[in-house]
DNA sequence: ATACTTGCAAATGATTTGCCAGTGT
DNA sequence: ACACTGGCAAATCATTTGCAAGTAT
């Protein structure tokens, strides 16, 4: 999966500071999770973090990774979302939390600034009184590339 | 969960006919699944079907229920979607497949005719080249009732 | 008669929990 | 020191798969 992500809210040292300011410990396992998260080129699964991203040596227990991701999310330095089926993806938190458009065909997830969806959001709110938010559960559909590949005939 | 659903594409007897026309058997287990689906007042989980909806006597094996739901979906008499977390929900297929707005707060899922979302879809397509489809994965956000309960102050 | 189907058990994938030993501060 | 954490095993939840016995057509 590819996700063009926004600039992270903080760095590993900053995240460790946040951890401390919450009375939490900067354990080795937590540093590992943070390093994996910041080293990755996009949102990753807990499993990927636990196994050292791509087989890199230092590994950590999967249960601990989940626990730490939860802790880190609670203090606002991590965020996660659920692409279609399969495991959740985690990434460093960004300032204004990005919204996501997931392609059901190729699995790609595109991140966009919330402002770019405000017009759409307003339209939906007028019509349904419903306030849409595509941060934790992305918008589902077909990306531009896949639509093009299937040909303009596939347009409805 | 509540889902105001559209009119079903068929009835139990009609579904059995479709089954036969596909060279498939109208077994007792399949009738049970169909009856549960058509008797329910909205989308239900496989588990609910397997345990007889609300304790009603005739029960069926969960694995068979999943297998049959899959078969029934393949021939177009059943459809399913994934509300936020938790198990998927199944319902009789409707003519134009409805689109869904799920509330992340109260869990309610509202079904709407695709046409009512065409303006929104067009706007998204112009802006992102992305063709949105909220049938299998509902739109996520907060329903009107929950927004109101939290007070207009919660508006952004 | 013979495929299609079922029930039951076991496997899978994702995530969580219990527990006690280990370690940051 | 002492509470916070980590590792490991086991539990949970949703769903799938293997397989031998059962049944619709």
GROMACS .gro file of C-alpha atoms (C1' of nucleotides) in nm:
model
  362
    1UNK     CA    1   0.000   0.000   0.000
    2UNK     CA    2   0.113   0.352  -0.072
    3UNK     CA    3   0.011   0.647   0.135
    4UNK     CA    4   0.137   0.993   0.064
    5UNK     CA    5   0.133   1.113   0.420
    6UNK     CA    6   0.142   1.456   0.572
    7UNK     CA    7   0.431   1.588   0.780
    8UNK     CA    8   0.460   1.421   1.115
    9UNK     CA    9   0.366   1.613   1.425
   10UNK     CA   10   0.695   1.521   1.591
   11UNK     CA   11   1.019   1.328   1.573
   12UNK     CA   12   1.134   1.029   1.777
   13UNK     CA   13   1.300   1.247   2.045
   14UNK     CA   14   0.994   1.471   2.062
   15UNK     CA   15   0.769   1.169   2.099
   16UNK     CA   16   0.989   1.043   2.382
   17UNK     CA   17   0.953   1.380   2.548
   18UNK     CA   18   0.575   1.354   2.522
   19UNK     CA   19   0.594   1.008   2.670
   20UNK     CA   20   0.791   1.141   2.969
   21UNK     CA   21   0.564   1.441   3.013
   22UNK     CA   22   0.282   1.194   3.061
   23UNK     CA   23   0.471   1.009   3.332
   24UNK     CA   24   0.531   0.718   3.098
   25UNK     CA   25   0.862   0.542   3.047
   26UNK     CA   26   1.084   0.559   2.743
   27UNK     CA   27   1.150   0.189   2.730
   28UNK     CA   28   1.354   0.012   2.464
   29UNK     CA   29   1.042  -0.148   2.319
   30UNK     CA   30   0.875   0.191   2.287
   31UNK     CA   31   1.176   0.348   2.117
   32UNK     CA   32   1.171   0.061   1.872
   33UNK     CA   33   0.809   0.120   1.785
   34UNK     CA   34   0.872   0.490   1.740
   35UNK     CA   35   1.180   0.436   1.528
   36UNK     CA   36   0.998   0.192   1.304
   37UNK     CA   37   0.706   0.431   1.268
   38UNK     CA   38   0.925   0.728   1.177
   39UNK     CA   39   1.156   0.527   0.953
   40UNK     CA   40   0.870   0.380   0.752
   41UNK     CA   41   0.771   0.550   0.430
   42UNK     CA   42   0.404   0.530   0.516
   43UNK     CA   43   0.155   0.369   0.753
   44UNK     CA   44   0.259   0.022   0.865
   45UNK     CA   45   0.100  -0.274   1.038
   46UNK     CA   46   0.178  -0.374   1.397
   47UNK     CA   47   0.313  -0.697   1.257
   48UNK     CA   48   0.561  -0.509   1.037
   49UNK     CA   49   0.682  -0.311   1.335
   50UNK     CA   50   0.716  -0.622   1.550
   51UNK     CA   51   0.926  -0.802   1.293
   52UNK     CA   52   1.159  -0.508   1.241
   53UNK     CA   53   0.992  -0.358   0.936
   54UNK     CA   54   1.179  -0.560   0.675
   55UNK     CA   55   1.370  -0.814   0.871
   56UNK     CA   56   1.598  -0.561   1.035
   57UNK     CA   57   1.736  -0.723   1.346
   58UNK     CA   58   1.575  -0.568   1.652
   59UNK     CA   59   1.237  -0.725   1.698
   60UNK     CA   60   0.980  -0.683   1.963
   61UNK     CA   61   0.684  -0.884   2.084
   62UNK     CA   62   0.367  -0.829   1.882
   63UNK     CA   63   0.149  -0.795   2.191
   64UNK     CA   64   0.381  -0.529   2.328
   65UNK     CA   65   0.378  -0.347   1.997
   66UNK     CA   66  -0.001  -0.333   2.006
   67UNK     CA   67   0.004  -0.217   2.366
   68UNK     CA   68   0.259   0.050   2.290
   69UNK     CA   69   0.082   0.170   1.980
   70UNK     CA   70  -0.230   0.208   2.191
   71UNK     CA   71  -0.038   0.404   2.455
   72UNK     CA   72   0.127   0.622   2.194
   73UNK     CA   73  -0.206   0.689   2.029
   74UNK     CA   74  -0.359   0.785   2.363
   75UNK     CA   75  -0.099   1.060   2.410
   76UNK     CA   76  -0.144   1.177   2.053
   77UNK     CA   77   0.183   1.083   1.889
   78UNK     CA   78   0.045   0.797   1.682
   79UNK     CA   79  -0.272   0.744   1.482
   80UNK     CA   80  -0.414   0.449   1.300
   81UNK     CA   81  -0.680   0.366   1.045
   82UNK     CA   82  -0.839   0.060   0.888
   83UNK     CA   83  -0.798   0.010   0.517
   84UNK     CA   84  -1.054  -0.226   0.368
   85UNK     CA   85  -1.002  -0.575   0.505
   86UNK     CA   86  -0.687  -0.686   0.681
   87UNK     CA   87  -0.486  -0.535   0.964
   88UNK     CA   88  -0.488  -0.173   1.076
   89UNK     CA   89  -0.211   0.068   0.975
   90UNK     CA   90  -0.022   0.294   1.212
   91UNK     CA   91   0.169   0.616   1.150
   92UNK     CA   92   0.308   0.911   1.343
   93UNK     CA   93   0.031   1.159   1.416
   94UNK     CA   94   0.013   1.459   1.186
   95UNK     CA   95  -0.098   1.807   1.281
   96UNK     CA   96  -0.438   1.838   1.121
   97UNK     CA   97  -0.530   1.474   1.094
   98UNK     CA   98  -0.537   1.373   0.729
   99UNK     CA   99  -0.834   1.213   0.563
  100UNK     CA  100  -0.803   0.903   0.350
  101UNK     CA  101  -0.933   0.774   0.019
  102UNK     CA  102  -0.880   0.399  -0.015
  103UNK     CA  103  -0.902   0.214  -0.344
  104UNK     CA  104  -1.098  -0.109  -0.310
  105UNK     CA  105  -0.934  -0.237  -0.627
  106UNK     CA  106  -0.560  -0.180  -0.580
  107UNK     CA  107  -0.550  -0.114  -0.207
  108UNK     CA  108  -0.379   0.219  -0.242
  109UNK     CA  109  -0.462   0.480   0.020
  110UNK     CA  110  -0.438   0.847  -0.063
  111UNK     CA  111  -0.404   1.101   0.217
  112UNK     CA  112  -0.557   1.443   0.168
  113UNK     CA  113  -0.582   1.756   0.383
  114UNK     CA  114  -0.923   1.777   0.556
  115UNK     CA  115  -0.978   2.120   0.400
  116UNK     CA  116  -0.987   1.968   0.055
  117UNK     CA  117  -1.291   1.769   0.162
  118UNK     CA  118  -1.477   2.047   0.335
  119UNK     CA  119  -1.695   2.122   0.034
  120UNK     CA  120  -1.792   1.759   0.010
  121UNK     CA  121  -1.850   1.744   0.384
  122UNK     CA  122  -2.074   2.051   0.373
  123UNK     CA  123  -2.279   1.905   0.089
  124UNK     CA  124  -2.329   1.582   0.282
  125UNK     CA  125  -2.422   1.767   0.597
  126UNK     CA  126  -2.682   1.976   0.416
  127UNK     CA  127  -2.836   1.672   0.256
  128UNK     CA  128  -2.821   1.423   0.543
  129UNK     CA  129  -2.733   1.615   0.859
  130UNK     CA  130  -2.444   1.373   0.869
  131UNK     CA  131  -2.092   1.487   0.954
  132UNK     CA  132  -1.849   1.275   0.753
  133UNK     CA  133  -1.498   1.203   0.874
  134UNK     CA  134  -1.261   0.985   0.672
  135UNK     CA  135  -0.976   0.957   0.917
  136UNK     CA  136  -1.028   0.630   1.100
  137UNK     CA  137  -1.226   0.460   0.824
  138UNK     CA  138  -1.118   0.585   0.482
  139UNK     CA  139  -1.354   0.668   0.202
  140UNK     CA  140  -1.408   0.358  -0.011
  141UNK     CA  141  -1.413   0.351  -0.387
  142UNK     CA  142  -1.190   0.332  -0.689
  143UNK     CA  143  -0.884   0.550  -0.740
  144UNK     CA  144  -0.820   0.750  -1.055
  145UNK     CA  145  -0.559   0.509  -1.185
  146UNK     CA  146  -0.780   0.204  -1.150
  147UNK     CA  147  -1.077   0.384  -1.303
  148UNK     CA  148  -0.861   0.480  -1.601
  149UNK     CA  149  -0.728   0.128  -1.642
  150UNK     CA  150  -1.077  -0.013  -1.658
  151UNK     CA  151  -1.150   0.236  -1.930
  152UNK     CA  152  -1.384   0.535  -1.944
  153UNK     CA  153  -1.658   0.288  -2.036
  154UNK     CA  154  -1.660   0.185  -1.674
  155UNK     CA  155  -1.781   0.533  -1.584
  156UNK     CA  156  -2.136   0.548  -1.461
  157UNK     CA  157  -2.787  -0.122   1.508
  158UNK     CA  158  -3.071   0.019   1.305
  159UNK     CA  159  -3.074   0.026   0.930
  160UNK     CA  160  -3.363   0.164   0.735
  161UNK     CA  161  -3.329  -0.066   0.440
  162UNK     CA  162  -3.461  -0.049   0.087
  163UNK     CA  163  -3.713  -0.293  -0.051
  164UNK     CA  164  -3.572  -0.639  -0.103
  165UNK     CA  165  -3.508  -0.761  -0.452
  166UNK     CA  166  -3.693  -1.084  -0.383
  167UNK     CA  167  -3.871  -1.303  -0.131
  168UNK     CA  168  -3.770  -1.638   0.015
  169UNK     CA  169  -3.947  -1.839  -0.258
  170UNK     CA  170  -3.798  -1.619  -0.529
  171UNK     CA  171  -3.451  -1.661  -0.377
  172UNK     CA  172  -3.500  -2.037  -0.378
  173UNK     CA  173  -3.592  -2.015  -0.744
  174UNK     CA  174  -3.272  -1.825  -0.816
  175UNK     CA  175  -3.079  -2.088  -0.625
  176UNK     CA  176  -3.231  -2.361  -0.843
  177UNK     CA  177  -3.178  -2.168  -1.163
  178UNK     CA  178  -2.810  -2.168  -1.077
  179UNK     CA  179  -2.804  -2.544  -1.034
  180UNK     CA  180  -2.774  -2.506  -0.658
  181UNK     CA  181  -2.975  -2.696  -0.400
  182UNK     CA  182  -3.249  -2.559  -0.180
  183UNK     CA  183  -3.128  -2.727   0.135
  184UNK     CA  184  -3.281  -2.685   0.478
  185UNK     CA  185  -2.980  -2.487   0.596
  186UNK     CA  186  -3.015  -2.247   0.306
  187UNK     CA  187  -3.386  -2.195   0.363
  188UNK     CA  188  -3.305  -2.117   0.722
  189UNK     CA  189  -3.056  -1.852   0.627
  190UNK     CA  190  -3.300  -1.700   0.381
  191UNK     CA  191  -3.585  -1.701   0.630
  192UNK     CA  192  -3.372  -1.538   0.895
  193UNK     CA  193  -3.255  -1.275   0.647
  194UNK     CA  194  -3.606  -1.189   0.528
  195UNK     CA  195  -3.758  -1.205   0.876
  196UNK     CA  196  -3.499  -0.970   1.027
  197UNK     CA  197  -3.584  -0.603   1.048
  198UNK     CA  198  -3.245  -0.503   0.911
  199UNK     CA  199  -2.898  -0.636   0.833
  200UNK     CA  200  -2.785  -0.910   1.069
  201UNK     CA  201  -2.464  -1.088   1.156
  202UNK     CA  202  -2.387  -1.445   1.051
  203UNK     CA  203  -2.378  -1.531   1.418
  204UNK     CA  204  -2.732  -1.401   1.468
  205UNK     CA  205  -2.854  -1.612   1.178
  206UNK     CA  206  -2.675  -1.920   1.307
  207UNK     CA  207  -2.826  -1.892   1.652
  208UNK     CA  208  -3.177  -1.845   1.519
  209UNK     CA  209  -3.193  -1.465   1.530
  210UNK     CA  210  -3.326  -1.428   1.885
  211UNK     CA  211  -3.335  -1.773   2.026
  212UNK     CA  212  -3.588  -1.903   1.778
  213UNK     CA  213  -3.545  -2.276   1.768
  214UNK     CA  214  -3.402  -2.390   1.436
  215UNK     CA  215  -3.030  -2.324   1.438
  216UNK     CA  216  -2.760  -2.396   1.188
  217UNK     CA  217  -2.384  -2.429   1.200
  218UNK     CA  218  -2.200  -2.098   1.183
  219UNK     CA  219  -1.954  -2.221   0.920
  220UNK     CA  220  -2.242  -2.332   0.700
  221UNK     CA  221  -2.414  -2.000   0.748
  222UNK     CA  222  -2.101  -1.820   0.627
  223UNK     CA  223  -2.070  -2.058   0.334
  224UNK     CA  224  -2.432  -2.012   0.240
  225UNK     CA  225  -2.423  -1.638   0.274
  226UNK     CA  226  -2.127  -1.640   0.037
  227UNK     CA  227  -2.314  -1.859  -0.210
  228UNK     CA  228  -2.626  -1.645  -0.186
  229UNK     CA  229  -2.424  -1.331  -0.237
  230UNK     CA  230  -2.256  -1.482  -0.544
  231UNK     CA  231  -2.594  -1.532  -0.711
  232UNK     CA  232  -2.707  -1.186  -0.613
  233UNK     CA  233  -2.977  -1.249  -0.356
  234UNK     CA  234  -2.773  -1.137  -0.055
  235UNK     CA  235  -2.535  -0.850   0.011
  236UNK     CA  236  -2.319  -0.759   0.304
  237UNK     CA  237  -2.123  -0.467   0.440
  238UNK     CA  238  -1.884  -0.389   0.722
  239UNK     CA  239  -1.992  -0.139   0.984
  240UNK     CA  240  -1.703   0.005   1.181
  241UNK     CA  241  -1.542  -0.265   1.391
  242UNK     CA  242  -1.701  -0.599   1.462
  243UNK     CA  243  -1.867  -0.856   1.240
  244UNK     CA  244  -2.012  -0.797   0.895
  245UNK     CA  245  -2.387  -0.755   0.840
  246UNK     CA  246  -2.594  -0.939   0.583
  247UNK     CA  247  -2.925  -0.854   0.421
  248UNK     CA  248  -3.136  -0.951   0.122
  249UNK     CA  249  -3.007  -0.777  -0.189
  250UNK     CA  250  -3.198  -0.470  -0.298
  251UNK     CA  251  -3.249  -0.353  -0.653
  252UNK     CA  252  -3.021  -0.053  -0.682
  253UNK     CA  253  -2.771  -0.138  -0.410
  254UNK     CA  254  -2.811   0.110  -0.128
  255UNK     CA  255  -2.529   0.319   0.009
  256UNK     CA  256  -2.464   0.348   0.379
  257UNK     CA  257  -2.382   0.618   0.631
  258UNK     CA  258  -2.256   0.470   0.959
  259UNK     CA  259  -2.238   0.665   1.282
  260UNK     CA  260  -1.910   0.606   1.464
  261UNK     CA  261  -2.073   0.723   1.786
  262UNK     CA  262  -2.399   0.528   1.815
  263UNK     CA  263  -2.336   0.259   1.556
  264UNK     CA  264  -2.648   0.337   1.361
  265UNK     CA  265  -2.633   0.274   0.986
  266UNK     CA  266  -2.853   0.472   0.754
  267UNK     CA  267  -2.930   0.338   0.407
  268UNK     CA  268  -2.978   0.586   0.124
  269UNK     CA  269  -3.050   0.553  -0.247
  270UNK     CA  270  -2.731   0.590  -0.453
  271UNK     CA  271  -2.890   0.872  -0.649
  272UNK     CA  272  -2.901   1.088  -0.338
  273UNK     CA  273  -2.523   1.070  -0.325
  274UNK     CA  274  -2.457   1.134  -0.691
  275UNK     CA  275  -2.391   1.504  -0.639
  276UNK     CA  276  -2.140   1.425  -0.367
  277UNK     CA  277  -1.985   1.156  -0.582
  278UNK     CA  278  -1.949   1.393  -0.876
  279UNK     CA  279  -1.784   1.656  -0.658
  280UNK     CA  280  -1.535   1.402  -0.526
  281UNK     CA  281  -1.463   1.273  -0.873
  282UNK     CA  282  -1.395   1.622  -1.007
  283UNK     CA  283  -1.163   1.700  -0.719
  284UNK     CA  284  -0.977   1.371  -0.681
  285UNK     CA  285  -1.058   1.158  -0.984
  286UNK     CA  286  -1.182   0.916  -0.723
  287UNK     CA  287  -1.507   0.725  -0.766
  288UNK     CA  288  -1.660   0.682  -0.421
  289UNK     CA  289  -1.889   0.390  -0.339
  290UNK     CA  290  -2.036   0.348   0.009
  291UNK     CA  291  -2.196   0.009  -0.029
  292UNK     CA  292  -1.944  -0.238   0.107
  293UNK     CA  293  -1.771   0.004   0.345
  294UNK     CA  294  -2.013   0.270   0.470
  295UNK     CA  295  -1.930   0.635   0.497
  296UNK     CA  296  -1.794   0.703   0.845
  297UNK     CA  297  -1.886   0.998   1.061
  298UNK     CA  298  -2.148   1.120   1.304
  299UNK     CA  299  -2.522   1.098   1.246
  300UNK     CA  300  -2.755   1.395   1.282
  301UNK     CA  301  -2.893   1.276   1.615
  302UNK     CA  302  -2.552   1.234   1.775
  303UNK     CA  303  -2.433   1.567   1.641
  304UNK     CA  304  -2.740   1.732   1.789
  305UNK     CA  305  -2.694   1.559   2.126
  306UNK     CA  306  -2.341   1.686   2.153
  307UNK     CA  307  -2.475   2.033   2.092
  308UNK     CA  308  -2.424   2.274   1.805
  309UNK     CA  309  -2.104   2.380   1.980
  310UNK     CA  310  -1.951   2.059   1.853
  311UNK     CA  311  -1.993   2.182   1.498
  312UNK     CA  312  -1.671   2.264   1.320
  313DA     C1'  313  -2.643  -4.269  -0.793
  314DT     C1'  314  -2.378  -3.888  -0.738
  315DA     C1'  315  -2.267  -3.441  -0.679
  316DC     C1'  316  -2.362  -3.084  -0.385
  317DT     C1'  317  -2.391  -2.977   0.126
  318DT     C1'  318  -2.365  -3.010   0.606
  319DG     C1'  319  -2.178  -3.036   1.070
  320DC     C1'  320  -1.783  -3.058   1.347
  321DA     C1'  321  -1.322  -2.967   1.439
  322DA     C1'  322  -0.936  -2.731   1.353
  323DA     C1'  323  -0.686  -2.354   1.126
  324DT     C1'  324  -0.623  -1.862   1.027
  325DG     C1'  325  -0.563  -1.371   1.098
  326DA     C1'  326  -0.597  -0.974   1.393
  327DT     C1'  327  -0.592  -0.823   1.834
  328DT     C1'  328  -0.630  -0.860   2.341
  329DT     C1'  329  -0.542  -1.023   2.808
  330DG     C1'  330  -0.321  -1.257   3.219
  331DC     C1'  331   0.075  -1.306   3.459
  332DC     C1'  332   0.513  -1.285   3.642
  333DA     C1'  333   0.977  -1.154   3.567
  334DG     C1'  334   1.241  -0.749   3.427
  335DT     C1'  335   1.372  -0.253   3.430
  336DG     C1'  336   1.331   0.262   3.398
  337DT     C1'  337   1.335   0.655   3.709
  338DA     C1'  338   1.262   0.037   4.583
  339DC     C1'  339   0.847   0.022   4.319
  340DA     C1'  340   0.543   0.097   3.987
  341DC     C1'  341   0.552   0.071   3.512
  342DT     C1'  342   0.661  -0.262   3.120
  343DG     C1'  343   0.798  -0.650   2.848
  344DG     C1'  344   0.782  -1.118   2.693
  345DC     C1'  345   0.531  -1.534   2.640
  346DA     C1'  346   0.134  -1.809   2.637
  347DA     C1'  347  -0.328  -1.834   2.602
  348DA     C1'  348  -0.777  -1.628   2.508
  349DT     C1'  349  -1.095  -1.386   2.199
  350DC     C1'  350  -1.340  -1.256   1.785
  351DA     C1'  351  -1.456  -1.309   1.299
  352DT     C1'  352  -1.409  -1.603   0.938
  353DT     C1'  353  -1.227  -1.990   0.665
  354DT     C1'  354  -1.100  -2.459   0.554
  355DG     C1'  355  -1.060  -2.984   0.567
  356DC     C1'  356  -1.310  -3.380   0.568
  357DA     C1'  357  -1.610  -3.759   0.622
  358DA     C1'  358  -2.103  -3.838   0.652
  359DG     C1'  359  -2.562  -3.684   0.479
  360DT     C1'  360  -2.908  -3.552   0.133
  361DA     C1'  361  -3.136  -3.303  -0.259
  362DT     C1'  362  -3.227  -3.398  -0.729
   0.00000   0.00000   0.00000
